[in-house]
Coordinates of C-alpha atoms and ligand atoms in Angstrom, one line a residue:
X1322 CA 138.9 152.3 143.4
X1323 CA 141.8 149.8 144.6
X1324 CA 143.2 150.2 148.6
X1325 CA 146.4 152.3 147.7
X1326 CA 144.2 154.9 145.7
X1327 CA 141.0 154.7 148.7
X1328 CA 144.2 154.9 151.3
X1329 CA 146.3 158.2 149.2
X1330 CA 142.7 159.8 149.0
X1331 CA 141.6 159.8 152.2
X1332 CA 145.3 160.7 153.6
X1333 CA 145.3 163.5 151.1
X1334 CA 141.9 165.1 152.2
X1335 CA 143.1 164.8 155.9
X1336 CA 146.8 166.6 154.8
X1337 CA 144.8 169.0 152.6
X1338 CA 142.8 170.2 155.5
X1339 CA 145.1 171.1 157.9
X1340 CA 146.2 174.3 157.5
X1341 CA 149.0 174.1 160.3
X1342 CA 150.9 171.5 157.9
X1343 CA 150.6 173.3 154.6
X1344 CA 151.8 176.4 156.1
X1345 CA 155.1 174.8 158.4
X1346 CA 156.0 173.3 154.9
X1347 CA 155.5 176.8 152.6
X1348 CA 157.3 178.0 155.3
X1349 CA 160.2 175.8 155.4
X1350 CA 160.6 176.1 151.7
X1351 CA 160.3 179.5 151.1
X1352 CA 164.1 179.8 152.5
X1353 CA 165.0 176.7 150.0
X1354 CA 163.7 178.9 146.8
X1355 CA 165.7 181.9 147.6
X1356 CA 168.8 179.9 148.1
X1357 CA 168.4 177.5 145.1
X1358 CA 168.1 180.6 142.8
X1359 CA 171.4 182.2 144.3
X1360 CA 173.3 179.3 143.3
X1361 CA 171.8 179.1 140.4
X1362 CA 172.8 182.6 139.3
X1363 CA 176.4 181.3 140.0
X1364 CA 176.4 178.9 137.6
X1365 CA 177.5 180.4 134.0
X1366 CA 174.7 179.3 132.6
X1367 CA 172.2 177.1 134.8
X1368 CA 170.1 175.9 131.6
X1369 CA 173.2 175.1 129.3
X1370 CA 174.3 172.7 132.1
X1371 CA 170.7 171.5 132.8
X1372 CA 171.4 170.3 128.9
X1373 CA 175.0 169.1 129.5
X1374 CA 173.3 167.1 132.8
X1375 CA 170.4 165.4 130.5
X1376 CA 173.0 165.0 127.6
X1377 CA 174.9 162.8 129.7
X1378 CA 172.4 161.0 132.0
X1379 CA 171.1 160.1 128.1
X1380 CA 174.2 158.5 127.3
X1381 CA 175.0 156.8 130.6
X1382 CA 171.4 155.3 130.5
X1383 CA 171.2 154.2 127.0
X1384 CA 174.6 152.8 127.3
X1385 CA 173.8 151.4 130.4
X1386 CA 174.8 147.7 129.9
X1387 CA 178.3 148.9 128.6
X1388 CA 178.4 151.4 131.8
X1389 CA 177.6 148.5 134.4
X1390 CA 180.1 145.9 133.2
X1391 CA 182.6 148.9 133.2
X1392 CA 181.8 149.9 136.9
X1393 CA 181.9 145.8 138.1
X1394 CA 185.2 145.2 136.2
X1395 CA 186.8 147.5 138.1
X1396 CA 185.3 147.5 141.1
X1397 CA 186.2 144.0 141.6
X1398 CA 189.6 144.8 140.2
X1399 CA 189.9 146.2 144.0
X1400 CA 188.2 143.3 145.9
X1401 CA 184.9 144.6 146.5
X1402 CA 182.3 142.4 146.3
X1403 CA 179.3 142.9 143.3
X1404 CA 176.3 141.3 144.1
X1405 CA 173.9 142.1 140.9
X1406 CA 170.4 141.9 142.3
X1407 CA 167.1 141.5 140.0
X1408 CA 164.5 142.8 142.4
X1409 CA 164.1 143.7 146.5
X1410 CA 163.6 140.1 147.6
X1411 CA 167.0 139.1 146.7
X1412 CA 168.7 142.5 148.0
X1413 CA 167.4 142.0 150.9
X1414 CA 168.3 137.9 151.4
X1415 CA 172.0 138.9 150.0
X1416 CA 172.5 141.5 152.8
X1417 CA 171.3 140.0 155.2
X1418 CA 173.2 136.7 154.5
X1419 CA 176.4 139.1 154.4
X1420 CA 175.5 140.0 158.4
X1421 CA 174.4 136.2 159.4
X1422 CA 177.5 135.4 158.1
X1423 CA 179.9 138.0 160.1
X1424 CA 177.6 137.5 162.8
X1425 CA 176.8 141.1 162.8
X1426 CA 175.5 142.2 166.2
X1427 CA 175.0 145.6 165.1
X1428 CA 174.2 147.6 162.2
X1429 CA 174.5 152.1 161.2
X1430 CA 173.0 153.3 157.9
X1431 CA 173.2 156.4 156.2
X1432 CA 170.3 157.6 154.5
X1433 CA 169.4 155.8 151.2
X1434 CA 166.0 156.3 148.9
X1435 CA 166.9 153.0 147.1
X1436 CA 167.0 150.9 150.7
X1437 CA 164.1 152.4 151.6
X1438 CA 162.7 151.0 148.4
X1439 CA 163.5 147.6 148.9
X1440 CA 162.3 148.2 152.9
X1441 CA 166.0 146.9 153.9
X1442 CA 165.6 147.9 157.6
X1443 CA 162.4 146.0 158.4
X1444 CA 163.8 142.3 156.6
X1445 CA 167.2 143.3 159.4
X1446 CA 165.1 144.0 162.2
X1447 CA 163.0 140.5 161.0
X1448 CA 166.0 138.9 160.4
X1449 CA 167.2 139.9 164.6
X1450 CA 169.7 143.0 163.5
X1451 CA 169.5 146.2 165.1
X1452 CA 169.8 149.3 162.7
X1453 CA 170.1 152.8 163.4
X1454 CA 169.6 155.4 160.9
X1455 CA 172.9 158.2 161.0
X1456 CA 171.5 160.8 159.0
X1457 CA 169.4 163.4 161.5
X1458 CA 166.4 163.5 159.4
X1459 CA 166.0 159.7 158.5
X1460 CA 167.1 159.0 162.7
X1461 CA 164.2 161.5 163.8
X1462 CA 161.6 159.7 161.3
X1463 CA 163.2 156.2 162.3
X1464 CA 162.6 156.9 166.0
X1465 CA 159.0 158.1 165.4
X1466 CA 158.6 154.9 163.1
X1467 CA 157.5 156.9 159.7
X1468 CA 159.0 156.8 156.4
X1469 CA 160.6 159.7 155.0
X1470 CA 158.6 162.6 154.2
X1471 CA 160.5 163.8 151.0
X1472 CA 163.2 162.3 148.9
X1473 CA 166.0 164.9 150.5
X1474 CA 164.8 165.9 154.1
X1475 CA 163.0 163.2 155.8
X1476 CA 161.7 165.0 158.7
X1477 CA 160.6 168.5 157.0
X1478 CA 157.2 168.1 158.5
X1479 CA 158.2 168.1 161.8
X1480 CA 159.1 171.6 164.1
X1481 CA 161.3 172.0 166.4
X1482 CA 159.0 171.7 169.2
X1483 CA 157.9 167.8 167.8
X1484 CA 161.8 167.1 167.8
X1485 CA 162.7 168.2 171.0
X1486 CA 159.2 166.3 172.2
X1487 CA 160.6 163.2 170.8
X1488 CA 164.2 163.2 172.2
X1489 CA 162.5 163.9 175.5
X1490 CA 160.2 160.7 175.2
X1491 CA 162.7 158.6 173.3
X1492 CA 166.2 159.7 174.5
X1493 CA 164.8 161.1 177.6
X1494 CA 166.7 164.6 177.0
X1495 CA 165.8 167.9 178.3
X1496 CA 163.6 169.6 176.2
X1497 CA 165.1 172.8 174.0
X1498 CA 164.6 174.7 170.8
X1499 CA 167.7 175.2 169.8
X1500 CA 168.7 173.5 166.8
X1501 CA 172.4 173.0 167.9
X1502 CA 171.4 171.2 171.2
X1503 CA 169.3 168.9 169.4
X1504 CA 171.6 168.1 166.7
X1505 CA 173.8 167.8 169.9
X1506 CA 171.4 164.8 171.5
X1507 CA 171.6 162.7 168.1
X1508 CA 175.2 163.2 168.0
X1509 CA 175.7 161.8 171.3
X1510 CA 173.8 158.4 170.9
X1511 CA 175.0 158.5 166.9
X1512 CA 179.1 158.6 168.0
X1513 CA 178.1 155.6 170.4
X1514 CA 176.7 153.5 167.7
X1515 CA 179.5 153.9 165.1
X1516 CA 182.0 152.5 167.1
X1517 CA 179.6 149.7 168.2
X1518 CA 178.7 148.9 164.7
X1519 CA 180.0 145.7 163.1
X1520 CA 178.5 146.8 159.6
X1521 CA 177.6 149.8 157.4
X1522 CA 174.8 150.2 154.6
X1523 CA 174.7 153.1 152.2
X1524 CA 173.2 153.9 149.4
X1525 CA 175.1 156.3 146.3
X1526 CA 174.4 159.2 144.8
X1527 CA 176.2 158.3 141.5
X1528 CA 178.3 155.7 140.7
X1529 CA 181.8 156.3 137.9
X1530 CA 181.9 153.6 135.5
X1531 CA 185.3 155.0 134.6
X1532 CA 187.1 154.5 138.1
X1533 CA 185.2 151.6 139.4
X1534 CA 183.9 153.8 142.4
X1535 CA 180.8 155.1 143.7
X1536 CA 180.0 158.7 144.9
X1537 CA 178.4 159.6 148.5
X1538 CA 177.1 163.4 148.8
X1539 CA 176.1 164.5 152.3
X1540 CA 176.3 167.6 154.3
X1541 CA 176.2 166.0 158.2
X1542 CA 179.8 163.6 157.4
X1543 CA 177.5 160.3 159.2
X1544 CA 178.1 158.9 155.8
X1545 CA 182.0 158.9 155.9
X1546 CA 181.5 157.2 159.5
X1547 CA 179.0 154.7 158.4
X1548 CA 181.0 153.5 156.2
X1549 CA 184.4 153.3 157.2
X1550 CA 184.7 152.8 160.9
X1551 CA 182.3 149.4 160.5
X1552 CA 184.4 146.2 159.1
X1553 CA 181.8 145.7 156.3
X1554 CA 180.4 148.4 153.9
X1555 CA 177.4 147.7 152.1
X1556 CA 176.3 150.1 149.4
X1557 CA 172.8 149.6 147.7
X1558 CA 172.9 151.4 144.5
X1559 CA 170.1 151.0 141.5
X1560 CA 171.5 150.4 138.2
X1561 CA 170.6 153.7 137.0
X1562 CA 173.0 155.5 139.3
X1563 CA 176.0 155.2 137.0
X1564 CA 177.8 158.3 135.4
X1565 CA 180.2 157.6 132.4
X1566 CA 183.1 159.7 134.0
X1567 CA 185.0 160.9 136.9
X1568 CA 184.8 164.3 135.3
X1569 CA 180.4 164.4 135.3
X1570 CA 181.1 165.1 139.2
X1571 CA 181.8 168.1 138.3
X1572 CA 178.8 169.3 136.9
X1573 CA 176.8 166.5 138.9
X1574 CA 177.5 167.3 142.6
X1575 CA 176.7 171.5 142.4
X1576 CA 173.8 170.5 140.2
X1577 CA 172.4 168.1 143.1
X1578 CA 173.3 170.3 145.9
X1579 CA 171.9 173.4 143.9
X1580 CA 168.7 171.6 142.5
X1581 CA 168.4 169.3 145.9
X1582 CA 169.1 171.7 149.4
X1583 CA 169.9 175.1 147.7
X1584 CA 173.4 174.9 148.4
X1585 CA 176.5 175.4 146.2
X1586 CA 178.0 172.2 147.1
X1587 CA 177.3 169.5 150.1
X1588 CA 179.8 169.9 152.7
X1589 CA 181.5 166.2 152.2
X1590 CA 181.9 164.5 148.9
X1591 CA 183.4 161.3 149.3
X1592 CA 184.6 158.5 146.2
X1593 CA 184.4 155.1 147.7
X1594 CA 186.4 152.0 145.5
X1595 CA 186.7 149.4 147.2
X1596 CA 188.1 147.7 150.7
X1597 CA 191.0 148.6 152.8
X1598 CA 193.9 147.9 150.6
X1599 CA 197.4 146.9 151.5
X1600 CA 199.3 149.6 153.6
X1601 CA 196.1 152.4 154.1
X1602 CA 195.5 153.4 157.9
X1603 CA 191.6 153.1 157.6
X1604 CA 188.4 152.0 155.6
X1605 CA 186.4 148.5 155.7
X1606 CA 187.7 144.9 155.9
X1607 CA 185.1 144.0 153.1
X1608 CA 182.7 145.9 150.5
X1609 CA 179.8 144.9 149.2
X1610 CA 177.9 146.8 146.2
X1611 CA 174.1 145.5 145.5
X1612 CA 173.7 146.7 142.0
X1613 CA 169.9 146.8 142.5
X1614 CA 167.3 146.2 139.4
X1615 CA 164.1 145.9 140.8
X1616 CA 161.9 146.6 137.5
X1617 CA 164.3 149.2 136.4
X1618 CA 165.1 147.2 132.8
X1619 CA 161.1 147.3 132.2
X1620 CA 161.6 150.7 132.3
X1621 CA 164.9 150.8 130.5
X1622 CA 162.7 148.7 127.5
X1623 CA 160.5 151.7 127.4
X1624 CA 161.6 154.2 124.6
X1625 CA 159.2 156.4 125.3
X1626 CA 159.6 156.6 129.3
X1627 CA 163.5 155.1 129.7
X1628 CA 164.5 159.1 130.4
X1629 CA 162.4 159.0 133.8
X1630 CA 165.9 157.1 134.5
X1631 CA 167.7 160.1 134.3
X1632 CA 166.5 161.0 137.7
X1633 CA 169.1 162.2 140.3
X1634 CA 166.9 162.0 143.4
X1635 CA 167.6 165.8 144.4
X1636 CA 163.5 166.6 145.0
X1637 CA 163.2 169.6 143.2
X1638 CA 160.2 168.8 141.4
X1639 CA 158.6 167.9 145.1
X1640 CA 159.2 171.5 146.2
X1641 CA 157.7 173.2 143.4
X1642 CA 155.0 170.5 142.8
X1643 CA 151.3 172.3 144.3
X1644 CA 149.8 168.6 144.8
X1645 CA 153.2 167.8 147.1
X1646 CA 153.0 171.3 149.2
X1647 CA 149.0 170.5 149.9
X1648 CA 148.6 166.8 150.2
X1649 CA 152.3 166.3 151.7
X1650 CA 155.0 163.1 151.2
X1651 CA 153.5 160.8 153.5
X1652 CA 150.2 160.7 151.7
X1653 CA 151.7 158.8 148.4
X1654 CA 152.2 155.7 150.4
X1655 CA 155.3 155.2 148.0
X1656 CA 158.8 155.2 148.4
X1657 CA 159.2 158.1 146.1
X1658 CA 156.7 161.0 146.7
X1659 CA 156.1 164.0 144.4
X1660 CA 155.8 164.2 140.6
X1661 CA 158.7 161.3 140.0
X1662 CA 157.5 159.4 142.4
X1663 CA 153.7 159.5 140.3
X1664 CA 155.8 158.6 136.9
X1665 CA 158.1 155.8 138.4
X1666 CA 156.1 154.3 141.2
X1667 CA 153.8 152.5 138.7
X1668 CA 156.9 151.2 137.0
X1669 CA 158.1 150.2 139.8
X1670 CA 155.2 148.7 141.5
X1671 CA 152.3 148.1 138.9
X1672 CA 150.2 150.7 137.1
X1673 CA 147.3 149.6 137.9
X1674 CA 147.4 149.6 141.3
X1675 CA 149.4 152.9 141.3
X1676 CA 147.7 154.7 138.3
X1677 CA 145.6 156.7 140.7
X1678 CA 149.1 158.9 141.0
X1679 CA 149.2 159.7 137.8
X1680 CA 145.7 162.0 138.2
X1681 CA 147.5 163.2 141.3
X1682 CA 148.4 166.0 139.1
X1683 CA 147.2 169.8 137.6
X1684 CA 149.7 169.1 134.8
X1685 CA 150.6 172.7 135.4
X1686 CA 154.8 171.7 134.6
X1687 CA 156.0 173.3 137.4
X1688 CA 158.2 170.0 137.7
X1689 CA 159.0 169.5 134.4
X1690 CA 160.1 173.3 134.3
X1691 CA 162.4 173.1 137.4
X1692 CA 163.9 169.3 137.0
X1693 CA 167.6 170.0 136.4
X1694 CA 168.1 166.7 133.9
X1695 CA 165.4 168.2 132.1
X1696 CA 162.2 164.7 132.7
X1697 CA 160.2 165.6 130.6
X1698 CA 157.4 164.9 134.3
X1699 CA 154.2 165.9 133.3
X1700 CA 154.1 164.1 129.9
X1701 CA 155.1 161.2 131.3
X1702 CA 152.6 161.5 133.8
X1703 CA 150.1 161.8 130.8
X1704 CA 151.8 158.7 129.4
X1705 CA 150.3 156.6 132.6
X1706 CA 146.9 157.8 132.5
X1707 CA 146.9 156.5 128.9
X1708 CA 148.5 153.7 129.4
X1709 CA 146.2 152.6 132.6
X1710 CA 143.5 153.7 130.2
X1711 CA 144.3 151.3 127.6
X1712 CA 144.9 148.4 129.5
X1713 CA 141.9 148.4 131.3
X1714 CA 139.8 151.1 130.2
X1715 CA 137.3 152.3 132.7
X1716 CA 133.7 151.8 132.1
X1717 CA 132.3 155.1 133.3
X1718 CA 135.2 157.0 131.8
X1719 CA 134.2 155.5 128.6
X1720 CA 130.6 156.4 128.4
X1721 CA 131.5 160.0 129.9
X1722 CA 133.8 160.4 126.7
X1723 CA 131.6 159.2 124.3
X1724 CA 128.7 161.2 125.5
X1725 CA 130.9 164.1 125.3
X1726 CA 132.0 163.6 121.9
X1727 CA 128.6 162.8 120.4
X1728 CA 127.2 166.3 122.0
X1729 CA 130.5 168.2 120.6
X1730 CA 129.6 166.7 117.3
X1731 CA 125.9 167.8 117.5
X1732 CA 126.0 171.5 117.7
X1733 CA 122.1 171.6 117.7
X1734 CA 122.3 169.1 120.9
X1735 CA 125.2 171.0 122.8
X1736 CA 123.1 174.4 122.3
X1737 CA 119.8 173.0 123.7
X1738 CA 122.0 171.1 126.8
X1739 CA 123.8 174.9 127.4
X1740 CA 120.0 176.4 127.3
X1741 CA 119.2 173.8 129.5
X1742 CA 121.8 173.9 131.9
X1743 CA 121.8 177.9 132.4
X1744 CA 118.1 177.7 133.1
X1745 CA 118.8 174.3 135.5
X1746 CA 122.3 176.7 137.6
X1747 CA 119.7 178.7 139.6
X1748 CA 118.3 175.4 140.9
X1749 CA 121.7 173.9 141.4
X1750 CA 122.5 177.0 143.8
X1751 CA 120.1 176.3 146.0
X1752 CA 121.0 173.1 146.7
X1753 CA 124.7 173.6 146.5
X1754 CA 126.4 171.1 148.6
X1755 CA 123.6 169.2 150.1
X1756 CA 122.3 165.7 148.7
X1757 CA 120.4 166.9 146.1
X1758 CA 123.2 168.7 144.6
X1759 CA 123.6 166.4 141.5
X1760 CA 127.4 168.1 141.3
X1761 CA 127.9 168.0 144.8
X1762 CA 131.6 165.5 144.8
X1763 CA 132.7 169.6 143.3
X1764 CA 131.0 171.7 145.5
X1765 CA 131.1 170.0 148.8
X1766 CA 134.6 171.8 148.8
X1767 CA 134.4 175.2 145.9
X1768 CA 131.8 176.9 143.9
X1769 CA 131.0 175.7 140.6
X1770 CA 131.6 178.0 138.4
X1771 CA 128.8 180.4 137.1
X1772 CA 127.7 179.4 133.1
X1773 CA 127.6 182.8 131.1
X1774 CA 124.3 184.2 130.7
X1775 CA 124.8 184.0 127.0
X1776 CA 126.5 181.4 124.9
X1777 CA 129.4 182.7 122.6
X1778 CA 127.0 181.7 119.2
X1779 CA 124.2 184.3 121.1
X1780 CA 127.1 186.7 121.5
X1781 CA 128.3 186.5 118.1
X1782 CA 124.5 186.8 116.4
X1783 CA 123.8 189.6 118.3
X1784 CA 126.7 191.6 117.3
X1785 CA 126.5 190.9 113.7
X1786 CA 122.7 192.1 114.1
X1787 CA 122.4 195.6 112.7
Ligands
SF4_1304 S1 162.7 164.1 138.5 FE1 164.2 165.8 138.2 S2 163.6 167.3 139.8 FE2 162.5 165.4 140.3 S3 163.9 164.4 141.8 FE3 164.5 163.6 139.8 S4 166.1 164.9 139.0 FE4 165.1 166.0 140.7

């Protein structure tokens, strides 16, 4: 077993067990359920535009080169500034070249999945830039110095109480409970840094190949500050953001809010297309759009597993997922948590050190079932084990399958191990548990399950016996 799978093990027994966790987040989601199947019921029909969504994320991604050269043409038509970026290395050097050279002194960001992918706020802080986080749940996470805990709300682990226990240490606020006064105590030092800041980074929800522009969805309006009181905007966006037409908003952005927060729409949806232009009152000096790569064209070169592409980051398939609601998001160790975070993080950042995600899984298609570009998850989770299989099987794996399949094809042998085994369970029993339990990895936790005290074959004789 390799460090990340030993690490997501051990942090996933630890999550497992404590039963204060699991319940704040069934808690905290049951609300999201109920809401997320009101808006649903407002849509006409919620499948028909689930296949309307995956119809068109299909064409945007298999068209993709056509799409991107579309959305840089005329984005630089407008002066913004394309910087097309192979992988996180050179994402990270570009932006932070774009600071040195303004001689940024300070930096806000609005939350984005793909910067925390490329880990675009440690390489600033390295490079000497301060960054604060504007969106409440990535600034309460950033302040406790944790990553995300899911793909939409950062800080869903964490109760009231642990908030206002962290303003009080941090920001040195009174302690309250009231949500208001604590959005209230961000606000405060937030409104500060935007006029302070030199630069701001986003990230996009979707970006229009038609008009050249990309699309920002958000519900607390940090992003609209981020990024046009600063002089310079910098949006990161991965390649596989783009959306053929202006028009696939309109399906796009109540899908996400539906799918993503249970909402019928986020309360600001904002186009962004380039700098300040001749004669507008506001807006930045300079844009910057880092079209980031970073493995994606593997993936993109992989017939079978191009759709995982499709993705639009809402985190559906998190709240549904059993593994995600036991073992939590901070346990993956990955940038994306969750059932797309299993298919794409070995893509992303090798299978075999990320395979072990792939058996992070009961395949049940809970995922699959609610994902509103319709992934096909849990098959493409199947597609990883078999890949990691094949290209480096694993010894002990091997032999256990081909002892298998040589007792299955030996139905003399398979009866005389059942015999043997339903005379050996008593035993087993007493020692369930304990060191001499030979299954003891499955019953140091649950009960094996009890053999039947007669095979089917014994079953069937009998009742064909006059
Ligand atoms: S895989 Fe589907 S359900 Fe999961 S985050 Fe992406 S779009 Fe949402």
């Amino acid at each position: 077993m390799n460090t990340f799978a030993r690490t997501f093990h051990e942090a996933a027994r630890r999550q497992t067990a404590d039963m204060r966790q699991r319940d704040w987040i069934q808690t905290t989601l049951a609300g999201y359920y109920t809401r997320r199947d009101e808006f649903k019921n407002r849509f006409q029909s919620w499948s028909a535009a689930c296949d309307m969504a995956a119809a068109i994320k299909w064409e945007a991604v298999n068209h993709l080169d056509r799409y991107l050269d579309e959305l840089v043409e005329k984005l630089e038509a407008r002066g913004t500034k394309v910087f097309w970026s192979p992988d996180a290395q050179e994402a990270r050097d570009y932006i932070v070249g774009v600071a040195r050279q303004h001689q940024v002194r300070s930096i806000i960001k609005s939350k984005s999945m793909t910067a925390e992918e490329i880990h675009l706020n440690e390489a600033l802080a390295q490079a000497g830039f301060e960054v604060v986080e504007s969106d409440l749940g990535e600034y309460i996470v950033q302040l406790r110095h944790e990553p995300p805990y899911h793909l939409v709300f950062p800080a869903m682990h964490l109760t009231r109480q642990q908030i206002s226990d962290l303003f009080h240490d941090r920001l040195g606020s009174e302690p309250t409970n009231n949500p208001q006064e604590l959005t209230m105590i961000a606000r405060r030092v937030m409104r500060r840094k935007y006029c302070e800041a030199d630069m701001g980074i986003s990230g996009a929800n979707f970006a229009i190949a038609e008009t050249g522009m990309i699309s920002i969805t958000e519900n607390e309006g940090n992003a609209r500050l981020t990024t046009s009181l600063p002089k310079i905007h910098v949006a990161i966006v991965g390649i596989e953001k783009v959306l053929p037409k202006l028009s696939d908003l309109a399906l796009f952005l109540p899908m996400l809010a539906t799918s993503g927060a249970g909402q019928p729409i986020t309360c600001y949806n904002t186009l962004y297309g380039g700098p300040r232009q001749p004669g507008e009152p506001d807006g930045p000096e300079e844009f910057h759009v880092v079209l980031l790569d970073n493995r994606r064209t593997e993936l993109l070169a992989d017939a079978e597993q191009r759709e995982a592409l499709h993705c639009i980051r809402c985190g559906a398939c998190l709240n549904v997922c059993p593994i995600f609601k036991n073992v939590g998001g901070h346990s993956y160790g990955t940038t994306y948590q969750g059932p797309i975070g299993s298919v794409i993080t070995p893509h992303l950042r090798g299978l075999q050190d990320w395979k072990h995600l792939s058996q992070a899984s009961s395949l049940c298609g809970a995922c699959t079932e609610t994902c509103p570009v319709k992934i096909n998850l849990h098959h493409h989770l199947l597609h990883n084990r078999r890949n990691a299989v094949r290209a480096r099987p694993v010894f002990r794996e091997k032999l256990l399958q081909i002892t298998f399949a040589s007792v299955m094809r030996r139905p003399a042998l398979y009866q005389f191990i059942a015999r043997l085994a339903r005379i050996a369970q008593p035993l087993q029993r007493l020692v369930q548990g304990t060191l001499l339990d030979p299954l003891r990895a499955w019953t140091k936790t649950r009960l094996f399950p009890p053999l039947a005290a007669k095979s089917f074959r014994e079953q069937w004789r009998e009742r064909k016996a006059p």
